[in-house]
């Protein structure tokens, strides 16, 4: 019994890891396609049908390039940087519930790699570690552009993590739990008589707005991609990187986007819940599988949104970035916490 | 300062109102614009599979035609060189020897015939000037890019139509 449980857990962890990497791989393809479509072009279409083998070709190219380490770089840290970025990016998808429970042979199996009762804190801790990969890589390159990029990344991530944490605190006041699975399950309740529509976005719209802005900043995406700002800093923190070092940084960015999308979908957009999920009268396992599909649809939408915004908005100036973070988002998120707390107290008083 | 034309408009730089300062409406406007472009018809022509449609009267690379028996039509009269506004055509005339009747149609023929494709403006006046219907501008071939300038001087080897197979 124990062994089979272990086997199932291992299988789910393996699947989550594989899916994360697969989605990150095809995000590079999707990014280029979305960019092309928005700019009235057709994008990569030569490698395989519709260019679907493009990510493979890119990976092969990166693997065969020379792994160049600058003469005055700290060799250990130079390699540790991208490795750490990739490691932290891959770790954070472990606690995301990718579905409800499958009941097989009387056993309820949670479609989640690891259940920890502080899931959100785990995600935040790992995401906060992610900046070390950029910091170390940028510093170890011994290049002023890399160092500037690394410094920008560090200060930007610290500034926006505050607002992000605050927006999450308001959410936690509503949900009353730190477990990702419980938060996802709570959103499956009824709202206006529609089951599976008790999404947190209806309780925390401002919190979600703050969260999504901070998610853009945390993943170093346009309009907050100042760490790799190629117009000012050549390539930012990965100026000196070639071959798979560069590949890992780029890949880590896409894994981060996937994780950020999954967290947003889980925390605010109902996770694996979909409207009328319990009123359709479908078997439990079917509902679970449908829920997983719906969750991935939500995740893909958010990944698309990341790309959509990237090819729409120009980059912030650094002082604008800091003004937005410290003078607008943090006060707004504190206000959001206060209003949410007041509303919860008022509700307790009235009902 | 006094305006001379009275057409100058005085612009007022108003402070931004709340929705403008929030930037969110502007961002959504931008997103809707890019989304419209997302579904627009793409301008790309996928070259090796599709080619750009060419006009029926499009003038491309020259060809020196042969007649129905495979003999060169050109008699090196030089009218094309005279007609050429870009002075791209030069030729050397020669007399047909005995036994060459199957190669050249008339007693006089062009020993060398060169067109400088860098000078040529593809106007087609040579085609109009030719009394023997020997030179034509094809509508399906272009003079391709090359690395050296002298490669653009097309001699008879590249201009004369290949011999029809039944005459070989």
Coordinates of C-alpha atoms in Angstrom, one line a residue:
Chain A
X1 CA 0.0 0.0 0.0
X2 CA 2.7 2.5 1.0
X3 CA 4.7 1.5 -2.0
X4 CA 1.9 2.1 -4.4
X5 CA 1.2 5.4 -2.9
X6 CA 4.8 6.4 -3.3
X7 CA 4.7 5.2 -6.9
X8 CA 1.7 7.3 -7.6
X9 CA 3.2 10.4 -6.0
X10 CA 6.4 9.8 -7.9
X11 CA 4.4 9.5 -11.1
X12 CA 2.6 12.8 -10.4
X13 CA 5.8 14.6 -9.6
X14 CA 7.3 13.3 -12.8
X15 CA 4.3 14.4 -14.8
X16 CA 4.2 17.8 -13.2
X17 CA 7.9 18.3 -13.9
X18 CA 7.6 17.1 -17.4
X19 CA 4.5 19.2 -18.2
X20 CA 6.2 22.3 -16.7
X21 CA 9.2 21.8 -19.0
X22 CA 7.1 21.0 -22.0
X23 CA 5.0 24.1 -21.6
X24 CA 8.1 26.2 -21.0
X25 CA 9.6 24.8 -24.2
X26 CA 6.5 25.6 -26.3
X27 CA 6.1 29.0 -24.6
X28 CA 9.2 30.0 -26.6
X29 CA 7.5 28.9 -29.8
X30 CA 4.2 30.5 -28.7
X31 CA 6.0 33.8 -27.8
X32 CA 7.4 34.0 -31.3
X33 CA 4.1 33.1 -32.9
X34 CA 2.2 35.6 -30.8
X35 CA 4.8 38.3 -31.5
X36 CA 4.6 37.6 -35.2
X37 CA 0.8 37.6 -35.3
X38 CA 0.6 40.8 -33.4
X39 CA 3.0 42.4 -35.8
X40 CA 1.1 41.0 -38.9
X41 CA 3.8 38.4 -39.6
X42 CA 3.5 34.6 -39.7
X43 CA 6.3 33.6 -37.3
X44 CA 8.4 30.4 -37.4
X45 CA 6.9 28.0 -39.9
X46 CA 9.8 26.2 -41.4
X47 CA 10.8 23.5 -38.9
X48 CA 8.1 20.9 -39.0
X49 CA 4.4 21.5 -39.6
X50 CA 3.6 25.1 -38.5
X51 CA 7.1 25.3 -37.2
X52 CA 6.3 23.1 -34.3
X53 CA 9.8 21.6 -34.2
X54 CA 11.3 25.1 -33.7
X55 CA 11.9 24.8 -29.9
X56 CA 13.7 21.5 -30.6
X57 CA 15.9 23.2 -33.2
X58 CA 16.6 26.1 -30.9
X59 CA 17.6 23.7 -28.1
X60 CA 19.9 21.7 -30.4
X61 CA 21.5 25.0 -31.5
X62 CA 22.0 26.1 -28.0
X63 CA 23.5 22.8 -26.9
X64 CA 26.0 22.8 -29.8
X65 CA 27.2 26.3 -29.2
X66 CA 30.4 27.0 -27.2
X67 CA 29.9 27.4 -23.5
X68 CA 32.0 30.5 -23.1
X69 CA 33.3 31.6 -19.7
X70 CA 34.9 35.0 -19.6
X71 CA 38.5 35.1 -18.4
X72 CA 38.0 37.2 -15.3
X73 CA 34.6 35.6 -14.4
X74 CA 34.2 33.6 -11.2
X75 CA 33.8 30.2 -12.9
X76 CA 31.9 28.4 -10.2
X77 CA 29.4 31.2 -9.7
X78 CA 29.1 31.8 -13.4
X79 CA 27.8 28.3 -13.8
X80 CA 25.9 28.3 -10.5
X81 CA 23.8 31.4 -11.6
X82 CA 21.8 29.9 -14.4
X83 CA 21.6 26.5 -12.6
X84 CA 20.1 28.2 -9.6
X85 CA 17.7 30.2 -11.7
X86 CA 16.5 27.0 -13.4
X87 CA 16.3 25.0 -10.2
X88 CA 14.2 27.6 -8.4
X89 CA 11.9 28.0 -11.4
X90 CA 11.2 24.3 -11.6
X91 CA 10.7 23.8 -7.8
X92 CA 7.8 26.2 -7.4
X93 CA 5.3 24.2 -9.5
X94 CA 5.4 21.4 -6.9
X95 CA 2.7 22.7 -4.7
X96 CA 0.2 23.8 -7.3
X97 CA -3.0 21.6 -7.3
X98 CA -3.5 20.6 -11.0
X99 CA -6.8 19.0 -10.3
X100 CA -9.2 17.7 -7.6
X101 CA -9.1 14.1 -6.6
X102 CA -9.2 11.0 -8.8
X103 CA -10.9 8.0 -7.1
X104 CA -9.2 4.8 -8.3
X105 CA -10.0 1.6 -6.5
X106 CA -11.4 3.4 -3.5
X107 CA -8.3 5.5 -3.1
X108 CA -8.5 9.3 -3.5
X109 CA -5.5 10.6 -5.3
X110 CA -4.8 14.3 -5.2
X111 CA -3.5 15.6 -8.5
X112 CA -0.8 17.6 -6.8
X113 CA 2.9 16.9 -6.5
X114 CA 3.3 17.8 -2.8
X115 CA 0.6 19.0 -0.4
X116 CA 2.1 21.4 2.2
X117 CA -0.2 23.4 4.4
X118 CA 1.8 26.6 3.7
X119 CA 1.8 26.3 -0.1
X120 CA 1.6 30.0 -0.8
X121 CA 4.6 30.7 1.5
X122 CA 6.5 27.9 -0.2
X123 CA 5.8 29.4 -3.7
X124 CA 6.8 32.9 -2.4
X125 CA 10.0 31.6 -0.8
X126 CA 11.1 29.8 -3.9
X127 CA 10.2 32.7 -6.2
X128 CA 12.2 35.0 -3.9
X129 CA 15.2 32.7 -4.2
X130 CA 14.9 32.9 -8.0
X131 CA 16.5 36.4 -8.0
X132 CA 19.7 34.9 -6.5
X133 CA 20.2 33.1 -9.8
X134 CA 20.1 36.4 -11.7
X135 CA 22.2 38.2 -9.0
X136 CA 24.9 35.5 -8.9
X137 CA 25.1 35.2 -12.7
X138 CA 25.2 38.9 -13.2
X139 CA 27.9 39.5 -10.6
X140 CA 30.0 36.5 -11.6
X141 CA 30.2 37.7 -15.2
X142 CA 32.6 40.5 -14.2
X143 CA 30.9 42.8 -16.7
X144 CA 29.4 46.2 -15.8
X145 CA 26.3 45.6 -17.8
X146 CA 25.7 42.3 -16.2
X147 CA 26.2 43.8 -12.8
X148 CA 23.8 46.6 -13.5
X149 CA 21.2 44.2 -14.7
X150 CA 21.7 42.0 -11.6
X151 CA 21.3 45.0 -9.3
X152 CA 18.2 46.1 -11.1
X153 CA 16.8 42.6 -10.8
X154 CA 17.5 42.5 -7.1
X155 CA 16.0 45.8 -6.3
X156 CA 13.0 45.3 -8.6
X157 CA 12.2 41.9 -7.2
X158 CA 12.4 43.1 -3.6
X159 CA 10.2 46.1 -4.3
X160 CA 7.5 44.2 -6.0
X161 CA 7.6 41.2 -3.6
X162 CA 6.3 43.6 -0.9
X163 CA 3.3 44.6 -2.8
X164 CA 2.7 41.0 -4.0
X165 CA 2.9 39.8 -0.4
X166 CA 0.4 42.4 0.7
X167 CA -2.1 41.5 -2.0
X168 CA -1.8 37.9 -0.9
X169 CA -2.4 38.8 2.7
X170 CA -5.7 40.4 1.7
X171 CA -6.5 37.1 -0.2
X172 CA -5.6 35.1 2.9
X173 CA -8.0 37.1 5.0
X174 CA -10.7 36.0 2.7
X175 CA -9.7 32.3 2.4
X176 CA -8.3 31.8 5.9
X177 CA -5.8 29.2 4.8
X178 CA -2.3 29.1 3.3
X179 CA -2.8 25.7 1.6
X180 CA -3.1 25.9 -2.2
X181 CA -5.3 22.9 -2.3
X182 CA -7.7 24.3 0.3
X183 CA -7.8 27.7 -1.5
X184 CA -8.6 25.9 -4.8
X185 CA -11.2 23.7 -3.1
X186 CA -13.0 26.7 -1.5
X187 CA -13.5 28.3 -4.9
X188 CA -15.6 25.3 -5.9
X189 CA -18.5 26.4 -3.8
X190 CA -21.6 28.0 -5.0
X191 CA -22.0 31.6 -5.9
X192 CA -25.4 32.9 -7.0
X193 CA -26.5 29.2 -7.2
X194 CA -23.7 28.3 -9.7
X195 CA -21.4 25.8 -8.3
X196 CA -17.7 26.2 -9.0
X197 CA -17.9 29.9 -9.5
X198 CA -16.9 31.1 -6.0
X199 CA -13.7 32.5 -7.4
X200 CA -11.6 34.9 -5.4
X201 CA -11.4 37.4 -8.3
X202 CA -14.9 38.5 -7.3
X203 CA -13.8 39.2 -3.7
X204 CA -10.3 40.5 -4.5
X205 CA -10.3 42.4 -7.9
X206 CA -7.9 45.1 -6.7
X207 CA -5.7 42.4 -5.0
X208 CA -5.6 40.5 -8.3
X209 CA -4.7 43.7 -10.2
X210 CA -1.8 44.3 -7.8
X211 CA -0.8 40.6 -8.0
X212 CA -0.7 40.4 -11.8
X213 CA 1.4 43.6 -12.0
X214 CA 3.8 42.2 -9.5
X215 CA 3.9 38.9 -11.3
X216 CA 5.0 40.7 -14.4
X217 CA 7.8 42.4 -12.4
X218 CA 8.8 39.1 -10.6
X219 CA 9.1 37.2 -13.9
X220 CA 11.1 40.1 -15.4
X221 CA 8.7 40.5 -18.3
X222 CA 7.9 43.6 -20.3
X223 CA 7.0 46.2 -19.2
X224 CA 9.3 45.5 -16.3
X225 CA 12.1 43.7 -18.0
X226 CA 14.7 46.2 -16.8
X227 CA 17.2 43.5 -15.7
X228 CA 17.8 42.5 -19.3
X229 CA 16.9 45.8 -20.9
X230 CA 18.7 45.3 -24.2
X231 CA 18.4 49.0 -25.2
X232 CA 20.4 50.1 -22.2
X233 CA 22.3 47.2 -20.9
X234 CA 23.2 45.1 -24.0
X235 CA 21.7 41.9 -22.5
X236 CA 21.5 42.8 -18.8
X237 CA 22.4 39.9 -16.5
X238 CA 22.9 37.4 -19.3
X239 CA 25.2 39.6 -21.5
X240 CA 28.2 37.2 -21.0
X241 CA 26.2 34.0 -21.3
X242 CA 26.2 31.8 -24.4
X243 CA 25.0 28.3 -25.1
X244 CA 23.0 26.6 -22.5
X245 CA 23.8 29.1 -19.8
X246 CA 21.8 31.6 -21.8
X247 CA 19.3 28.8 -22.6
X248 CA 18.7 28.1 -18.9
X249 CA 18.1 31.7 -18.1
X250 CA 15.6 32.0 -21.0
X251 CA 14.0 28.8 -20.0
X252 CA 13.8 29.7 -16.4
X253 CA 11.9 32.9 -17.4
X254 CA 9.3 30.8 -19.2
X255 CA 9.0 28.3 -16.4
X256 CA 8.5 31.3 -14.1
X257 CA 5.7 32.6 -16.4
X258 CA 4.1 29.2 -16.3
X259 CA 4.3 29.1 -12.5
X260 CA 3.0 32.6 -12.2
X261 CA 0.1 31.9 -14.5
X262 CA -0.7 28.7 -12.6
X263 CA -0.6 30.6 -9.2
X264 CA -2.8 33.3 -10.6
X265 CA -5.3 30.8 -12.0
X266 CA -5.3 28.9 -8.7
X267 CA -5.5 31.8 -6.3
X268 CA -7.9 34.1 -8.1
X269 CA -9.6 32.3 -11.0
X270 CA -10.9 29.2 -9.3
X271 CA -8.1 26.8 -10.0
X272 CA -9.5 23.6 -11.4
X273 CA -13.1 24.7 -10.7
X274 CA -15.4 25.6 -13.5
X275 CA -19.0 26.9 -13.5
X276 CA -21.7 24.3 -13.0
X277 CA -19.1 21.6 -12.2
X278 CA -21.3 19.9 -9.6
X279 CA -24.6 20.6 -11.3
X280 CA -23.9 18.7 -14.6
X281 CA -24.3 15.4 -12.8
X282 CA -21.1 13.9 -14.2
X283 CA -19.1 11.2 -12.4
X284 CA -16.5 12.4 -10.0
X285 CA -13.4 11.4 -12.0
X286 CA -14.8 13.0 -15.2
X287 CA -15.3 16.3 -13.3
X288 CA -11.8 16.1 -12.0
X289 CA -10.3 15.5 -15.5
X290 CA -12.4 18.3 -17.0
X291 CA -11.3 20.5 -14.1
X292 CA -7.6 19.8 -15.0
X293 CA -8.3 20.7 -18.6
X294 CA -10.0 23.9 -17.5
X295 CA -7.1 24.8 -15.2
X296 CA -4.7 24.4 -18.1
X297 CA -6.9 26.5 -20.3
X298 CA -6.8 29.3 -17.7
X299 CA -3.0 28.9 -17.4
X300 CA -2.6 29.1 -21.1
X301 CA -4.7 32.2 -21.2
X302 CA -2.5 33.9 -18.6
X303 CA 0.7 32.8 -20.5
X304 CA -0.9 34.3 -23.6
X305 CA -1.7 37.4 -21.6
X306 CA 1.9 37.7 -20.6
X307 CA 2.9 37.6 -24.2
X308 CA 0.1 39.9 -25.3
X309 CA 1.2 42.5 -22.9
X310 CA 4.9 42.1 -23.9
X311 CA 4.1 42.9 -27.5
X312 CA 1.9 45.8 -26.6
X313 CA 3.5 47.9 -24.0
X314 CA 6.9 49.7 -24.0
X315 CA 9.3 49.3 -21.1
X316 CA 9.2 51.4 -18.0
X317 CA 11.9 53.8 -17.0
X318 CA 13.7 52.7 -13.9
X319 CA 12.4 55.6 -11.7
X320 CA 8.9 55.0 -13.0
X321 CA 9.2 51.4 -12.0
X322 CA 10.2 52.3 -8.5
X323 CA 7.5 55.0 -8.2
X324 CA 4.9 52.5 -9.3
X325 CA 6.1 49.9 -6.9
X326 CA 6.7 51.9 -3.8
X327 CA 4.3 54.9 -4.1
X328 CA 1.3 53.3 -5.7
X329 CA 1.2 49.5 -5.4
X330 CA 2.3 49.2 -1.8
X331 CA -0.1 51.8 -0.4
X332 CA -2.8 50.4 -2.6
X333 CA -2.2 46.9 -1.3
X334 CA -2.2 48.1 2.3
X335 CA -5.4 49.9 1.7
X336 CA -6.8 46.7 0.1
X337 CA -5.8 44.7 3.2
X338 CA -7.6 47.3 5.5
X339 CA -10.7 47.4 3.4
X340 CA -10.8 43.6 3.1
X341 CA -10.4 43.2 6.9
X342 CA -13.1 45.8 7.5
X343 CA -15.5 44.0 5.1
X344 CA -14.9 40.7 6.8
X345 CA -15.6 42.2 10.3
X346 CA -18.7 44.0 8.9
X347 CA -19.9 40.7 7.5
X348 CA -19.3 38.9 10.8
X349 CA -21.2 41.7 12.5
X350 CA -24.2 41.7 10.2
X351 CA -24.8 38.1 9.5
Chain B
X1 CA 5.2 86.8 -30.2
X2 CA 2.7 87.9 -32.8
X3 CA 1.6 85.0 -35.0
X4 CA 2.1 85.8 -38.7
X5 CA -0.5 83.5 -40.2
X6 CA -3.0 83.3 -37.3
X7 CA -3.0 79.5 -37.9
X8 CA -0.9 78.6 -34.9
X9 CA -2.9 76.7 -32.4
X10 CA -2.2 77.3 -28.8
X11 CA -1.9 74.0 -27.1
X12 CA -2.7 73.6 -23.5
X13 CA -1.0 71.0 -21.5
X14 CA -3.7 70.0 -19.1
X15 CA -2.8 67.9 -16.1
X16 CA -3.9 64.3 -16.6
X17 CA -7.2 63.3 -15.0
X18 CA -7.6 60.3 -12.8
X19 CA -8.3 57.7 -15.5
X20 CA -5.4 58.9 -17.5
X21 CA -3.1 58.8 -14.5
X22 CA -4.2 55.2 -13.8
X23 CA -3.0 54.3 -17.3
X24 CA -5.2 51.2 -17.2
X25 CA -7.7 52.5 -19.8
X26 CA -4.8 53.3 -22.1
X27 CA -3.3 49.9 -21.6
X28 CA -6.6 48.2 -22.5
X29 CA -6.9 50.4 -25.5
X30 CA -3.4 49.2 -26.5
X31 CA -4.2 45.6 -25.9
X32 CA -7.3 45.8 -28.0
X33 CA -5.2 47.3 -30.9
X34 CA -2.7 44.5 -30.7
X35 CA -5.5 42.0 -30.5
X36 CA -7.0 43.4 -33.7
X37 CA -3.7 42.9 -35.4
X38 CA -3.5 39.4 -34.1
X39 CA -6.4 38.4 -36.3
X40 CA -5.5 40.5 -39.3
X41 CA -4.6 38.9 -42.6
X42 CA -0.8 38.5 -42.7
X43 CA 1.0 40.3 -45.4
X44 CA 3.7 37.6 -45.7
X45 CA 4.1 35.7 -49.0
X46 CA 5.6 32.3 -48.1
X47 CA 8.1 32.5 -50.9
X48 CA 9.2 29.1 -52.1
X49 CA 5.7 27.8 -51.9
X50 CA 3.9 30.9 -53.2
X51 CA 5.3 33.6 -55.4
X52 CA 4.1 37.1 -55.8
X53 CA 1.8 37.4 -58.9
X54 CA 3.5 39.2 -61.7
X55 CA 1.9 41.4 -64.4
X56 CA 1.5 39.8 -67.8
X57 CA 3.5 42.7 -69.3
X58 CA 6.3 42.5 -66.7
X59 CA 9.7 43.0 -68.2
X60 CA 12.5 40.8 -66.9
X61 CA 15.7 39.2 -68.2
X62 CA 16.4 39.4 -72.0
X63 CA 16.5 36.4 -74.3
X64 CA 17.8 36.2 -77.8
X65 CA 15.4 34.1 -79.7
X66 CA 16.0 31.4 -82.4
X67 CA 13.7 30.9 -85.3
X68 CA 11.6 27.8 -85.9
X69 CA 14.7 25.9 -87.3
X70 CA 16.8 26.8 -84.4
X71 CA 18.8 29.5 -86.1
X72 CA 19.7 32.7 -84.3
X73 CA 17.5 35.5 -85.5
X74 CA 19.8 38.4 -84.5
X75 CA 21.6 40.0 -87.5
X76 CA 23.6 42.4 -85.4
X77 CA 22.0 45.4 -87.1
X78 CA 22.6 47.5 -83.9
X79 CA 19.1 49.0 -83.7
X80 CA 18.7 47.8 -80.2
X81 CA 22.0 49.3 -79.1
X82 CA 20.9 52.6 -80.7
X83 CA 17.5 52.4 -79.1
X84 CA 18.8 51.6 -75.6
X85 CA 18.5 54.7 -73.4
X86 CA 21.0 53.3 -70.9
X87 CA 23.6 52.2 -73.5
X88 CA 23.7 48.8 -72.0
X89 CA 24.0 46.8 -75.3
X90 CA 27.2 46.3 -77.3
X91 CA 27.7 43.9 -80.1
X92 CA 30.3 42.8 -82.7
X93 CA 28.9 41.9 -86.1
X94 CA 30.4 39.1 -88.3
X95 CA 29.8 37.5 -91.6
X96 CA 28.3 34.0 -91.8
X97 CA 30.7 31.4 -93.2
X98 CA 29.8 28.6 -95.5
X99 CA 28.3 25.7 -93.6
X100 CA 26.9 27.8 -90.8
X101 CA 23.5 28.2 -92.4
X102 CA 21.9 26.1 -89.8
X103 CA 23.2 28.4 -87.0
X104 CA 22.5 31.8 -88.2
X105 CA 19.5 32.9 -90.3
X106 CA 21.0 35.7 -92.3
X107 CA 24.5 36.3 -93.7
X108 CA 25.3 38.7 -90.9
X109 CA 25.3 37.7 -87.3
X110 CA 26.5 38.8 -83.9
X111 CA 29.9 37.4 -83.0
X112 CA 29.5 38.8 -79.5
X113 CA 26.4 40.4 -78.0
X114 CA 26.6 41.8 -74.5
X115 CA 24.0 43.4 -72.2
X116 CA 25.2 45.0 -69.0
X117 CA 22.5 44.2 -66.6
X118 CA 23.7 46.9 -64.2
X119 CA 23.1 49.6 -66.8
X120 CA 19.9 48.1 -68.2
X121 CA 16.7 49.8 -67.0
X122 CA 14.4 47.0 -68.4
X123 CA 12.5 49.6 -70.4
X124 CA 11.9 47.2 -73.3
X125 CA 12.9 49.6 -76.1
X126 CA 15.3 47.1 -77.5
X127 CA 12.4 44.7 -78.0
X128 CA 10.4 47.4 -79.8
X129 CA 13.4 48.4 -81.9
X130 CA 14.3 44.9 -83.1
X131 CA 13.2 44.4 -86.8
X132 CA 13.9 40.6 -86.6
X133 CA 12.0 39.8 -83.5
X134 CA 15.2 38.5 -82.0
X135 CA 15.3 40.1 -78.5
X136 CA 12.6 39.8 -75.9
X137 CA 12.3 40.6 -72.3
X138 CA 10.9 37.5 -70.5
X139 CA 8.1 38.0 -68.0
X140 CA 9.2 35.1 -65.6
X141 CA 12.9 35.6 -65.1
X142 CA 14.9 38.3 -63.3
X143 CA 18.6 39.0 -63.4
X144 CA 19.7 37.5 -60.1
X145 CA 22.1 39.1 -57.6
X146 CA 25.8 38.3 -58.0
X147 CA 29.0 38.9 -56.2
X148 CA 31.1 40.5 -59.0
X149 CA 30.2 43.4 -61.3
X150 CA 31.6 41.6 -64.4
X151 CA 29.2 38.8 -63.8
X152 CA 26.4 41.2 -64.7
X153 CA 27.6 41.6 -68.2
X154 CA 25.6 38.9 -70.0
X155 CA 27.1 37.5 -73.1
X156 CA 25.6 35.3 -75.8
X157 CA 26.2 32.2 -73.7
X158 CA 23.6 33.4 -71.2
X159 CA 21.3 35.4 -73.5
X160 CA 20.7 33.1 -76.5
X161 CA 17.8 30.8 -76.1
X162 CA 19.0 27.2 -75.7
X163 CA 18.8 25.0 -78.9
X164 CA 15.5 23.2 -79.2
X165 CA 16.0 19.5 -78.5
X166 CA 15.0 18.2 -81.9
X167 CA 17.8 20.2 -83.6
X168 CA 20.7 18.9 -81.4

